[in-house]
Amino acid sequence: MKVPCRILAVAPLFLLLLFCSWASPAPDDQFSMGHSKRHQCIGCVLVLSVITQLAQVHNSTVEASMERLCGYLPGKLYLKTTCYILVHVFGSDIIKLLDADMNVDIVCHTLEFCKQDAGQPRCHLYPLPKEAWKLTQEKARHIVKKSTAMKYLRSGSDICSLPFLAKICQKIKVSIQTSMPLKDADSDKYSVFPTLRGYHWRGRDCNDSDKTVYPGRRPDNWDAHRDSNCNGIWGVDPKDGIPYEKKFCKGSQPRGIILLGDSAGAHFHIPPEWLTASQMSLSSFFDLPTALTDEFNWPQLSGATGFMDSTSGMEEKSIYLRLRKRNRCNHRDYQNISRNGASSQNLKKFIESLSRNQLLDNPAIVIYAMIGNDVCNGKADPIPEMTTPEQLYSSVTETLKHLDSHLPKGSYVVLHGLPDGTFLWDNLHDRYHPIGQLNKDVTYAQLFSFLNCLQVNACHGWMSSNKTLRTLTSERAQQLSNTLKKIAASEKFTNFDLLYMDFAFKEMVEEWQRRGGQPWQLIEPVDGFHPNEVALLLLAELFWKKMQLQWPQVLGKENPFNSRIEQVFGDQGGH
Ligand code: CA
């Protein structure tokens, strides 16, 4: 199990974590020192913005609003404790600086969470202060000249090296490690825990002690005595002695859904309430521990594999729930194999976590949806880092060969095209980011330029004021989509049929506008990059409709026993 984001939980200002998965790709080297430093800068600027805005909203002191923010945090994972300790360490410096009318950028530079590297521009979120930066910063430095926290940070630069923090850092580390279920990754990938890659990500295990029991397998002896495939259907009908699984599911062509995706597929989401001082309350951070242990993803609400009711009031269901409705025998057969930062180039690092036994399991619909990271990166010059059509062709055919040797016969693989992300800048650049709404002082254009300056923008190519760059990024995305289309048209495999589907971007926006919505409402407000829950469910709807129209065989038949199954087994054990 990879832990970089979780290890960062011990790093200063837990909110930095918000950005560890958002802004940057999954590859193992992403948390190199320089990278996490840059995230510290974003974390500092955002947290201090929230603190000053809380003071403003409640007409209170900076000290009181720091206490207030800590008070809002849940006790789990030492979040509240860490917050109070951080206030203890940095509080007096922060108070002094903010009381001297230093802006948040200056404070974060003075406390050295933000650093200007030699030869690099100075990165700031807010407009530059009226007085010259240098002069202001000298004043600020003078204010915290005798600070103990600063002395430690300068010497060790790791907050856990502060003597009174070492213990708590250790405790947090242990608490996070022990909350991870220990398991043999090869033989048992299903879990009875929701987070840490548990059943939020793939169908809940119904017998954690028996490795032959898991969602998606073909029933063992028609599940006469136990529910070997966890679909909630088992036992024998006392009226005629026929096992229910045989009666209701035989010949129904059951199948599962597997997503090979990126952060969009896993539904990366940072609730705007976490940054909106005017709405912040005790309930705002209720979901933070869950989010932390799910890498800030919400696959349980995603368009492909979501199984929980939409939080956005959408009637549309995920692809998984539609497959389940079509055939109740498919209950719990979903896998969300997605990673933040995943692309065609790094998929091989985690494709092994896909679980399908070619001999024992039902066929699957695999959706390959790497929709951004092949063209998105945070480099100052993003173009050379983008995947080329040749590289894509070769890595995708490798992936398909791997799938051909793992998927049961009769499966389907759908290659999903890339969107045109010029949409992001066009619809967001002059709107206010959640952190800028109170004082109308931070637009998305400012946020993007701050992230680009720090070289941690999730997608410099599209989230940039440079129109030529945005156009070039879209051109590459189009070339990559064409490559996927070409692969689907030319390559043949033994165990699955291969299809290509365009990213139904235009249709999605049009459908939303038809309902009276605005295009910007389809984008995650905090990161200004990911499709939000509404967008994901609209895309799922369009995916389903297109399948029904063009390739209904992919979805399988409607099971005539669905209502009988519901009668006998109710919610089939829930999710
Ligand atoms: Ca069963």
Coordinates of C-alpha atoms and ligand atoms in Angstrom, one line a residue:
M1 CA 0.0 0.0 0.0
K2 CA 1.4 3.4 -1.0
V3 CA 1.5 5.9 1.8
P4 CA 3.0 9.1 0.6
C5 CA -0.1 11.2 1.2
R6 CA -0.7 9.6 4.6
I7 CA 2.8 10.1 5.7
L8 CA 2.3 13.8 4.9
A9 CA -0.5 13.7 7.6
V10 CA 2.4 14.2 10.0
A11 CA 3.7 17.2 8.1
P12 CA 3.0 20.7 9.3
L13 CA -0.5 22.1 8.8
F14 CA -2.6 19.1 8.0
L15 CA -4.4 21.1 5.4
L16 CA -1.3 20.9 3.2
L17 CA -2.5 17.4 2.5
L18 CA -5.4 18.8 0.7
F19 CA -3.0 19.6 -2.1
C20 CA -0.7 16.6 -2.0
S21 CA -3.0 14.6 -4.2
W22 CA -4.7 17.4 -6.1
A23 CA -1.9 19.2 -7.6
S24 CA 0.3 16.4 -8.4
P25 CA 0.7 13.1 -9.9
A26 CA 0.9 9.7 -8.3
P27 CA 4.3 8.6 -9.3
D28 CA 6.4 7.5 -6.3
D29 CA 8.8 10.3 -6.6
Q30 CA 6.3 13.1 -6.3
F31 CA 7.0 13.8 -2.6
S32 CA 10.5 14.7 -3.1
M33 CA 11.5 17.4 -0.7
G34 CA 11.1 20.3 -3.2
H35 CA 7.6 19.2 -4.1
S36 CA 6.3 18.9 -0.6
K37 CA 7.8 22.3 0.2
R38 CA 5.8 23.8 -2.6
H39 CA 2.7 22.2 -1.2
Q40 CA 3.5 23.6 2.2
C41 CA 3.4 27.1 0.6
I42 CA -0.1 26.5 -0.8
G43 CA -1.2 25.0 2.5
C44 CA 0.1 27.9 4.5
V45 CA -1.5 30.5 2.2
L46 CA -4.9 28.8 2.2
V47 CA -5.0 28.0 5.9
L48 CA -4.0 31.5 6.9
S49 CA -6.5 32.9 4.4
V50 CA -9.2 30.9 6.2
I51 CA -8.0 32.1 9.6
T52 CA -8.0 35.8 8.6
Q53 CA -11.4 35.4 7.0
L54 CA -12.8 33.6 10.1
A55 CA -11.6 36.6 12.1
Q56 CA -13.3 38.9 9.7
V57 CA -16.6 37.0 9.6
H58 CA -16.9 36.7 13.4
N59 CA -15.3 40.0 14.1
S60 CA -12.8 38.3 16.3
T61 CA -9.1 38.3 16.9
V62 CA -6.7 36.1 14.9
E63 CA -6.0 34.1 18.0
A64 CA -9.7 33.4 18.5
S65 CA -10.2 32.4 14.9
M66 CA -7.3 29.9 15.1
E67 CA -8.9 28.4 18.2
R68 CA -12.2 28.4 16.3
L69 CA -10.7 26.5 13.3
C70 CA -9.1 23.9 15.5
G71 CA -12.4 23.5 17.4
Y72 CA -14.2 22.7 14.1
L73 CA -11.8 19.9 13.3
P74 CA -12.8 16.3 14.2
G75 CA -10.7 14.5 16.9
K76 CA -10.0 11.5 14.6
L77 CA -6.5 11.0 13.2
Y78 CA -5.2 13.6 15.8
L79 CA -6.5 16.3 13.6
K80 CA -7.7 18.5 16.4
T81 CA -4.6 17.9 18.5
T82 CA -2.2 18.6 15.6
C83 CA -4.1 21.9 15.0
Y84 CA -3.8 23.0 18.6
I85 CA -0.1 22.2 18.6
L86 CA 0.5 24.1 15.4
V87 CA -1.3 27.1 17.0
H88 CA 1.0 26.7 20.0
V89 CA 4.1 26.6 17.8
F90 CA 3.3 29.3 15.2
G91 CA 0.3 31.1 16.7
S92 CA 2.2 34.0 18.3
D93 CA 4.2 34.7 15.2
I94 CA 1.1 34.5 13.0
I95 CA -0.8 36.8 15.3
K96 CA 2.0 39.4 15.4
L97 CA 2.4 39.4 11.6
L98 CA -1.2 39.6 10.8
D99 CA -1.8 42.2 13.4
A100 CA 0.9 44.3 11.7
D101 CA -1.2 44.2 8.5
M102 CA 1.1 41.8 6.7
N103 CA -0.8 40.0 4.0
V104 CA -1.0 36.2 3.9
D105 CA 1.6 35.8 1.2
I106 CA 4.1 37.8 3.2
V107 CA 3.4 35.9 6.4
C108 CA 3.9 32.5 4.6
H109 CA 7.2 33.7 3.1
T110 CA 8.4 35.1 6.4
L111 CA 7.6 31.8 8.2
E112 CA 9.4 30.2 5.3
F113 CA 6.6 27.9 4.2
C114 CA 7.0 29.7 0.9
K115 CA 10.4 30.1 -0.5
Q116 CA 11.6 32.0 -3.5
D117 CA 14.2 29.8 -5.2
A118 CA 17.1 31.6 -6.8
G119 CA 16.3 32.7 -10.3
Q120 CA 12.6 31.8 -9.8
P121 CA 9.8 34.3 -9.6
R122 CA 8.2 35.1 -6.3
C123 CA 5.0 33.2 -5.9
H124 CA 1.9 34.9 -4.4
L125 CA -1.8 34.3 -4.5
Y126 CA -3.0 37.8 -3.6
P127 CA -2.1 41.0 -5.4
L128 CA 1.3 42.2 -4.3
P129 CA 1.3 44.6 -1.3
K130 CA 1.4 48.3 -2.0
E131 CA 4.7 48.8 -0.3
A132 CA 7.7 47.2 -1.9
W133 CA 7.8 43.5 -1.1
K134 CA 11.4 43.6 0.1
L135 CA 10.7 46.4 2.6
T136 CA 7.6 44.7 3.9
Q137 CA 9.3 41.4 4.3
E138 CA 12.2 43.0 6.2
K139 CA 9.7 44.5 8.6
A140 CA 8.0 41.1 8.9
R141 CA 11.3 39.3 9.5
H142 CA 12.1 41.9 12.2
I143 CA 8.8 41.1 14.0
V144 CA 9.6 37.3 14.2
K145 CA 13.3 37.8 14.8
K146 CA 13.2 36.1 18.2
S147 CA 10.7 33.4 17.3
T148 CA 11.5 29.9 18.7
A149 CA 9.6 28.1 16.1
M150 CA 11.5 29.9 13.3
K151 CA 14.8 28.9 14.9
Y152 CA 13.9 25.3 14.9
L153 CA 12.5 25.4 11.4
R154 CA 15.7 27.0 10.1
S155 CA 17.9 24.4 11.8
G156 CA 15.9 21.3 11.0
S157 CA 13.2 22.4 8.6
D158 CA 11.0 19.5 9.7
I159 CA 8.4 20.4 12.2
C160 CA 8.4 16.9 13.7
S161 CA 12.0 17.6 14.8
L162 CA 10.6 20.1 17.3
P163 CA 11.1 18.3 20.6
F164 CA 7.6 18.6 21.9
L165 CA 6.2 17.5 18.5
A166 CA 8.3 14.4 18.0
K167 CA 6.1 12.4 20.2
I168 CA 2.8 13.5 18.6
C169 CA 4.3 13.0 15.1
Q170 CA 5.1 9.4 16.1
K171 CA 1.7 8.8 17.5
I172 CA 0.0 10.1 14.4
K173 CA 2.2 7.9 12.2
V174 CA 1.3 4.9 14.3
S175 CA -2.4 5.7 14.3
I176 CA -2.5 6.0 10.6
Q177 CA -0.5 2.8 10.0
T178 CA -2.6 0.8 12.4
S179 CA -5.8 2.0 10.8
M180 CA -4.7 0.4 7.5
P181 CA -6.1 -3.1 7.2
L182 CA -3.2 -5.5 6.8
K183 CA -3.7 -7.8 4.0
D184 CA -2.0 -10.0 1.4
A185 CA -2.3 -7.8 -1.6
D186 CA -2.2 -10.6 -4.2
S187 CA -4.8 -13.0 -2.9
D188 CA -7.3 -10.7 -1.2
K189 CA -8.0 -7.3 -2.6
Y190 CA -11.6 -7.1 -1.2
S191 CA -12.3 -5.6 2.2
V192 CA -14.9 -5.0 4.9
F193 CA -13.5 -1.5 5.5
P194 CA -14.8 1.4 3.5
T195 CA -11.6 3.5 3.1
L196 CA -7.9 2.8 2.5
R197 CA -8.8 1.2 -0.8
G198 CA -11.7 -0.8 0.8
Y199 CA -15.3 -1.1 -0.3
H200 CA -15.5 2.5 -1.3
W201 CA -13.3 1.3 -4.1
R202 CA -14.4 -2.2 -4.9
G203 CA -17.4 -4.4 -3.9
R204 CA -17.5 -5.2 -0.2
D205 CA -16.2 -8.5 0.9
C206 CA -18.9 -10.7 2.6
N207 CA -16.5 -13.1 4.2
D208 CA -13.1 -11.6 4.9
S209 CA -11.7 -14.8 6.3
D210 CA -12.3 -16.9 3.2
K211 CA -10.3 -15.9 0.1
T212 CA -12.5 -17.9 -2.2
V213 CA -15.4 -15.6 -1.4
Y214 CA -15.5 -12.2 -3.2
P215 CA -17.7 -10.1 -5.5
G216 CA -17.6 -11.0 -9.2
R217 CA -16.8 -14.7 -9.1
R218 CA -19.1 -17.2 -10.6
P219 CA -21.1 -18.9 -7.8
D220 CA -19.6 -21.9 -6.3
N221 CA -22.1 -24.8 -6.4
W222 CA -24.8 -22.2 -7.2
D223 CA -24.3 -20.7 -3.8
A224 CA -26.7 -23.3 -2.3
H225 CA -25.0 -23.0 1.1
R226 CA -23.2 -19.7 1.1
D227 CA -22.9 -16.5 -0.9
S228 CA -19.6 -17.1 -2.6
N229 CA -19.9 -14.0 -4.9
C230 CA -21.3 -11.6 -2.3
N231 CA -24.2 -10.5 -4.5
G232 CA -26.6 -11.3 -1.6
I233 CA -28.2 -14.2 -3.5
W234 CA -27.8 -17.7 -2.0
G235 CA -29.6 -20.6 -0.4
V236 CA -32.2 -23.0 -1.8
D237 CA -35.9 -22.2 -2.6
P238 CA -37.7 -24.5 -0.1
K239 CA -40.6 -24.8 -2.6
D240 CA -38.7 -26.7 -5.3
G241 CA -35.2 -27.3 -3.9
I242 CA -33.6 -25.2 -6.6
P243 CA -30.7 -22.9 -5.5
Y244 CA -31.8 -19.2 -5.9
E245 CA -28.6 -18.3 -7.7
K246 CA -29.4 -20.9 -10.3
K247 CA -33.0 -19.9 -10.6
F248 CA -32.4 -16.1 -10.8
C249 CA -29.0 -15.7 -12.3
K250 CA -28.2 -18.6 -14.6
G251 CA -28.0 -17.4 -18.2
S252 CA -28.5 -13.8 -17.1
Q253 CA -25.0 -13.0 -18.3
P254 CA -23.8 -11.3 -15.1
R255 CA -20.8 -8.9 -15.4
G256 CA -18.9 -6.4 -13.4
I257 CA -17.6 -2.9 -14.0
I258 CA -14.0 -2.0 -13.7
L259 CA -12.6 1.5 -14.1
L260 CA -8.9 2.0 -14.9
G261 CA -8.8 5.7 -14.3
D262 CA -7.2 8.8 -12.8
S263 CA -8.3 11.3 -10.1
A264 CA -11.4 12.2 -12.2
G265 CA -12.5 8.6 -12.3
A266 CA -11.9 8.2 -8.5
H267 CA -13.8 11.5 -8.1
F268 CA -11.3 13.8 -6.5
H269 CA -13.1 16.3 -4.5
I270 CA -12.3 18.9 -1.8
P271 CA -15.5 20.3 -0.3
P272 CA -15.5 24.1 -0.7
E273 CA -16.9 24.3 2.9
W274 CA -13.4 23.5 4.1
L275 CA -12.2 26.8 2.7
T276 CA -15.3 29.0 3.1
A277 CA -15.0 30.9 6.3
S278 CA -18.5 32.4 6.1
Q279 CA -20.1 28.9 6.1
M280 CA -17.7 27.1 8.4
S281 CA -19.1 25.2 11.4
L282 CA -18.7 22.2 13.6
S283 CA -20.1 19.9 10.9
S284 CA -17.9 21.3 8.0
F285 CA -15.0 18.9 8.6
F286 CA -17.0 15.8 9.4
D287 CA -15.8 14.0 6.3
L288 CA -12.2 15.0 6.6
P289 CA -10.9 11.7 8.1
T290 CA -12.7 9.7 5.5
A291 CA -11.4 11.9 2.7
L292 CA -7.8 11.6 4.1
T293 CA -8.0 7.9 4.1
D294 CA -9.4 7.8 0.6
E295 CA -6.7 10.1 -0.9
F296 CA -9.3 12.9 -1.2
N297 CA -11.3 10.7 -3.6
W298 CA -14.9 9.8 -3.3
P299 CA -15.3 6.7 -5.5
Q300 CA -18.4 5.8 -3.6
L301 CA -20.0 8.8 -5.4
S302 CA -18.2 8.5 -8.7
G303 CA -19.8 8.3 -12.1
A304 CA -18.4 4.8 -12.9
T305 CA -18.6 2.9 -9.6
G306 CA -20.5 5.1 -7.2
F307 CA -23.0 3.2 -5.1
M308 CA -24.2 5.9 -2.7
D309 CA -27.0 8.4 -3.3
S310 CA -25.8 11.5 -5.0
T311 CA -25.1 14.4 -2.7
S312 CA -25.9 16.9 -5.5
G313 CA -29.5 15.8 -5.8
M314 CA -29.0 14.3 -9.2
E315 CA -31.4 11.5 -10.3
E316 CA -28.8 10.0 -12.6
K317 CA -27.0 6.9 -11.4
S318 CA -23.5 5.6 -11.8
I319 CA -22.7 3.0 -14.4
Y320 CA -22.4 0.4 -11.7
L321 CA -25.8 1.1 -10.3
R322 CA -27.3 0.9 -13.8
L323 CA -25.7 -2.4 -14.4
R324 CA -27.0 -3.6 -11.0
K325 CA -30.5 -2.4 -11.9
R326 CA -30.4 -4.2 -15.2
N327 CA -29.3 -7.4 -13.5
R328 CA -29.5 -7.7 -9.7
C329 CA -27.0 -10.6 -10.0
N330 CA -24.3 -7.9 -10.6
H331 CA -24.7 -6.6 -7.1
R332 CA -21.3 -5.4 -5.6
D333 CA -19.4 -6.3 -8.7
Y334 CA -17.5 -3.0 -9.2
Q335 CA -13.8 -2.1 -9.0
N336 CA -12.4 1.5 -9.1
I337 CA -8.8 1.0 -10.1
S338 CA -8.0 4.7 -10.2
R339 CA -5.1 6.8 -8.9
N340 CA -4.5 10.5 -8.6
G341 CA -2.1 11.4 -11.3
A342 CA -2.6 8.2 -13.3
S343 CA -1.8 8.2 -17.0
S344 CA -1.1 5.8 -19.8
Q345 CA 2.5 6.0 -18.8
N346 CA 2.2 5.0 -15.1
L347 CA -0.8 2.6 -15.2
K348 CA 1.5 -0.4 -15.3
K349 CA 2.6 0.5 -11.7
F350 CA -0.9 -0.3 -10.3
I351 CA -2.7 -2.3 -12.9
E352 CA -1.9 -5.4 -10.8
S353 CA -4.3 -4.2 -8.2
L354 CA -7.1 -5.1 -10.7
S355 CA -8.6 -8.4 -9.5
R356 CA -10.2 -10.7 -12.0
N357 CA -9.7 -14.4 -12.2
Q358 CA -9.9 -15.5 -15.8
L359 CA -11.2 -19.0 -14.9
L360 CA -13.4 -18.4 -11.9
D361 CA -14.9 -15.0 -12.4
N362 CA -17.6 -13.4 -14.6
P363 CA -16.7 -11.2 -17.5
A364 CA -16.2 -7.5 -17.0
I365 CA -16.7 -4.2 -18.7
V366 CA -13.4 -2.4 -18.3
I367 CA -13.4 1.3 -18.9
Y368 CA -9.9 2.8 -19.7
A369 CA -10.3 6.5 -18.9
M370 CA -7.0 8.3 -18.5
I371 CA -8.6 11.6 -19.3
G372 CA -6.0 14.2 -18.4
N373 CA -2.6 13.3 -17.1
D374 CA -1.1 12.4 -20.5
V375 CA -1.3 16.1 -21.4
C376 CA -1.5 17.6 -17.9
N377 CA 1.5 18.3 -15.8
G378 CA 2.8 21.2 -13.7
K379 CA 6.1 21.8 -15.4
A380 CA 7.1 25.3 -16.4
D381 CA 7.2 24.0 -20.0
P382 CA 4.6 21.3 -20.0
I383 CA 4.7 20.3 -23.7
P384 CA 7.8 18.1 -23.7
E385 CA 6.4 16.2 -20.7
M386 CA 3.2 15.3 -22.5
T387 CA 2.7 11.7 -23.8
T388 CA 3.1 11.5 -27.6
P389 CA 0.7 9.5 -29.8
E390 CA 3.5 6.9 -30.3
Q391 CA 4.1 6.5 -26.6
L392 CA 0.4 6.2 -26.1
Y393 CA 0.0 3.6 -28.8
S394 CA 2.7 1.4 -27.3
S395 CA 1.6 1.7 -23.6
V396 CA -2.0 1.2 -24.3
T397 CA -1.4 -2.0 -26.4
E398 CA 0.8 -3.2 -23.5
T399 CA -2.1 -2.5 -21.1
L400 CA -4.5 -4.3 -23.4
K401 CA -2.2 -7.4 -23.6
H402 CA -2.2 -7.5 -19.8
L403 CA -6.0 -7.3 -19.7
D404 CA -6.2 -10.1 -22.4
S405 CA -4.3 -12.4 -20.1
H406 CA -6.4 -11.5 -17.0
L407 CA -10.0 -10.9 -18.1
P408 CA -12.5 -13.8 -18.4
K409 CA -13.7 -14.5 -22.0
G410 CA -16.7 -12.4 -23.1
S411 CA -15.4 -9.2 -21.4
Y412 CA -15.4 -5.7 -23.0
V413 CA -12.8 -3.0 -22.9
V414 CA -13.9 0.6 -23.7
L415 CA -11.1 3.1 -24.4
H416 CA -12.3 6.6 -23.4
G417 CA -11.2 9.7 -25.2
L418 CA -9.8 12.9 -23.6
P419 CA -11.8 16.1 -23.2
D420 CA -10.9 19.5 -24.5
G421 CA -9.8 21.3 -21.3
T422 CA -9.9 24.8 -22.8
F423 CA -13.3 24.7 -21.1
L424 CA -11.6 25.3 -17.7
W425 CA -10.0 28.6 -18.5
D426 CA -12.8 29.9 -20.6
N427 CA -15.4 29.3 -17.9
L428 CA -13.4 30.0 -14.7
H429 CA -10.6 32.6 -15.2
D430 CA -12.6 35.6 -14.2
R431 CA -14.7 33.9 -11.5
Y432 CA -13.8 34.0 -7.8
H433 CA -12.3 31.0 -6.2
P434 CA -14.0 29.9 -2.9
I435 CA -11.1 31.4 -1.0
G436 CA -11.6 34.7 -2.8
Q437 CA -15.4 35.0 -2.5
L438 CA -15.6 36.8 0.8
N439 CA -13.4 39.7 -0.2
K440 CA -13.5 39.3 -4.0
D441 CA -9.8 39.2 -4.2
V442 CA -8.8 35.7 -5.6
T443 CA -9.9 34.7 -9.1
Y444 CA -9.1 31.4 -10.7
A445 CA -6.7 33.2 -13.0
Q446 CA -4.8 34.2 -9.9
L447 CA -4.9 30.8 -8.4
F448 CA -3.7 29.1 -11.6
S449 CA -0.8 31.6 -11.9
F450 CA 0.1 31.0 -8.2
L451 CA 0.1 27.2 -8.9
N452 CA 2.1 27.6 -12.1
C453 CA 4.6 29.7 -10.3
L454 CA 5.1 26.9 -7.7
Q455 CA 5.1 24.4 -10.6
V456 CA 2.4 22.3 -8.9
N457 CA -0.5 23.2 -11.2
A458 CA -2.4 20.0 -12.0
C459 CA -2.6 21.0 -15.6
H460 CA -0.4 23.9 -16.6
G461 CA -1.3 23.4 -20.2
W462 CA -5.0 24.2 -19.7
M463 CA -5.0 26.2 -16.5
S464 CA -3.0 29.0 -18.0
S465 CA -3.5 32.5 -19.3
N466 CA -1.4 31.5 -22.3
K467 CA -3.9 30.9 -25.1
T468 CA -1.4 29.3 -27.5
L469 CA -0.4 26.8 -24.7
R470 CA -4.0 26.0 -24.1
T471 CA -4.6 25.4 -27.8
L472 CA -1.5 23.2 -28.1
T473 CA -2.6 21.1 -25.1
S474 CA -6.0 20.6 -26.7
E475 CA -4.4 19.6 -30.0
R476 CA -2.3 17.0 -28.2
A477 CA -5.4 15.7 -26.3
Q478 CA -7.2 15.3 -29.7
Q479 CA -4.2 13.5 -31.2
L480 CA -4.3 11.1 -28.2
S481 CA -8.0 10.5 -28.5
N482 CA -7.5 9.7 -32.2
T483 CA -4.7 7.3 -31.3
L484 CA -7.1 5.4 -28.9
K485 CA -9.7 5.3 -31.6
K486 CA -7.1 3.9 -34.0
I487 CA -6.1 1.2 -31.5
A488 CA -9.8 0.2 -31.0
A489 CA -10.3 0.0 -34.8
S490 CA -7.2 -2.1 -35.5
E491 CA -6.3 -4.3 -32.6
K492 CA -8.0 -7.6 -31.8
F493 CA -7.9 -9.6 -28.6
T494 CA -9.0 -13.1 -27.6
N495 CA -10.9 -12.5 -24.4
F496 CA -12.5 -9.1 -24.9
D497 CA -14.1 -6.9 -27.6
L498 CA -12.5 -3.5 -27.8
L499 CA -14.4 -0.3 -28.3
Y500 CA -13.7 3.4 -28.4
M501 CA -15.9 6.1 -27.0
D502 CA -15.4 9.9 -27.3
F503 CA -15.4 12.0 -24.2
A504 CA -19.0 13.3 -24.5
F505 CA -18.0 16.8 -23.4
K506 CA -20.1 18.9 -25.6
E507 CA -23.2 16.8 -25.0
M508 CA -22.6 17.0 -21.2
V509 CA -22.4 20.8 -21.2
E510 CA -25.4 21.1 -23.5
E511 CA -27.5 18.7 -21.3
W512 CA -26.6 20.8 -18.3
Q513 CA -27.5 24.0 -20.0
R514 CA -30.7 22.5 -21.2
R515 CA -31.5 22.0 -17.5
G516 CA -30.8 25.7 -16.8
G517 CA -27.3 25.2 -15.4
Q518 CA -24.1 27.1 -16.1
P519 CA -21.0 25.4 -17.5
W520 CA -18.8 26.5 -14.6
Q521 CA -21.1 24.5 -12.3
L522 CA -19.6 21.3 -13.7
I523 CA -16.1 21.9 -12.4
E524 CA -14.8 21.2 -8.9
P525 CA -14.8 24.6 -7.2
V526 CA -11.7 24.2 -5.1
D527 CA -9.3 22.7 -7.6
G528 CA -10.8 24.3 -10.7
F529 CA -9.9 21.3 -12.7
H530 CA -11.8 18.1 -12.0
P531 CA -15.3 17.3 -13.2
N532 CA -17.6 17.4 -10.2
E533 CA -20.2 14.9 -9.1
V534 CA -22.9 16.5 -11.4
A535 CA -20.5 16.3 -14.4
L536 CA -19.5 12.7 -13.6
L537 CA -23.2 11.6 -13.4
L538 CA -24.1 13.4 -16.6
L539 CA -21.2 11.6 -18.3
A540 CA -22.3 8.3 -16.9
E541 CA -25.8 8.9 -18.3
L542 CA -24.4 9.8 -21.7
F543 CA -22.1 6.7 -21.6
W544 CA -25.0 4.5 -20.8
K545 CA -27.2 5.9 -23.5
K546 CA -24.6 5.6 -26.1
M547 CA -23.9 2.0 -25.1
Q548 CA -27.6 1.1 -25.2
L549 CA -27.9 2.6 -28.7
Q550 CA -24.7 1.4 -30.3
W551 CA -23.4 -1.7 -28.3
P552 CA -26.2 -3.0 -26.1
Q553 CA -24.5 -6.4 -25.9
V554 CA -21.9 -4.7 -23.7
L555 CA -24.5 -4.1 -21.0
G556 CA -26.0 -7.6 -21.1
K557 CA -29.6 -8.5 -20.9
E558 CA -32.3 -7.2 -18.5
N559 CA -32.8 -9.9 -15.9
P560 CA -36.5 -10.9 -15.8
F561 CA -36.0 -12.0 -12.1
N562 CA -34.9 -8.6 -10.8
S563 CA -38.1 -8.0 -8.8
R564 CA -38.2 -11.6 -7.5
I565 CA -34.6 -11.1 -6.3
E566 CA -35.6 -8.0 -4.5
Q567 CA -38.6 -9.7 -3.0
V568 CA -36.6 -12.6 -1.6
F569 CA -33.3 -10.8 -0.7
G570 CA -34.3 -7.2 -0.1
D571 CA -31.3 -4.9 -0.5
Q572 CA -29.0 -7.9 -1.0
G573 CA -26.9 -7.1 2.0
G574 CA -26.5 -3.4 1.0
H575 CA -23.2 -2.1 -0.1
Ligands
CA1 CA -24.5 -15.3 -4.6

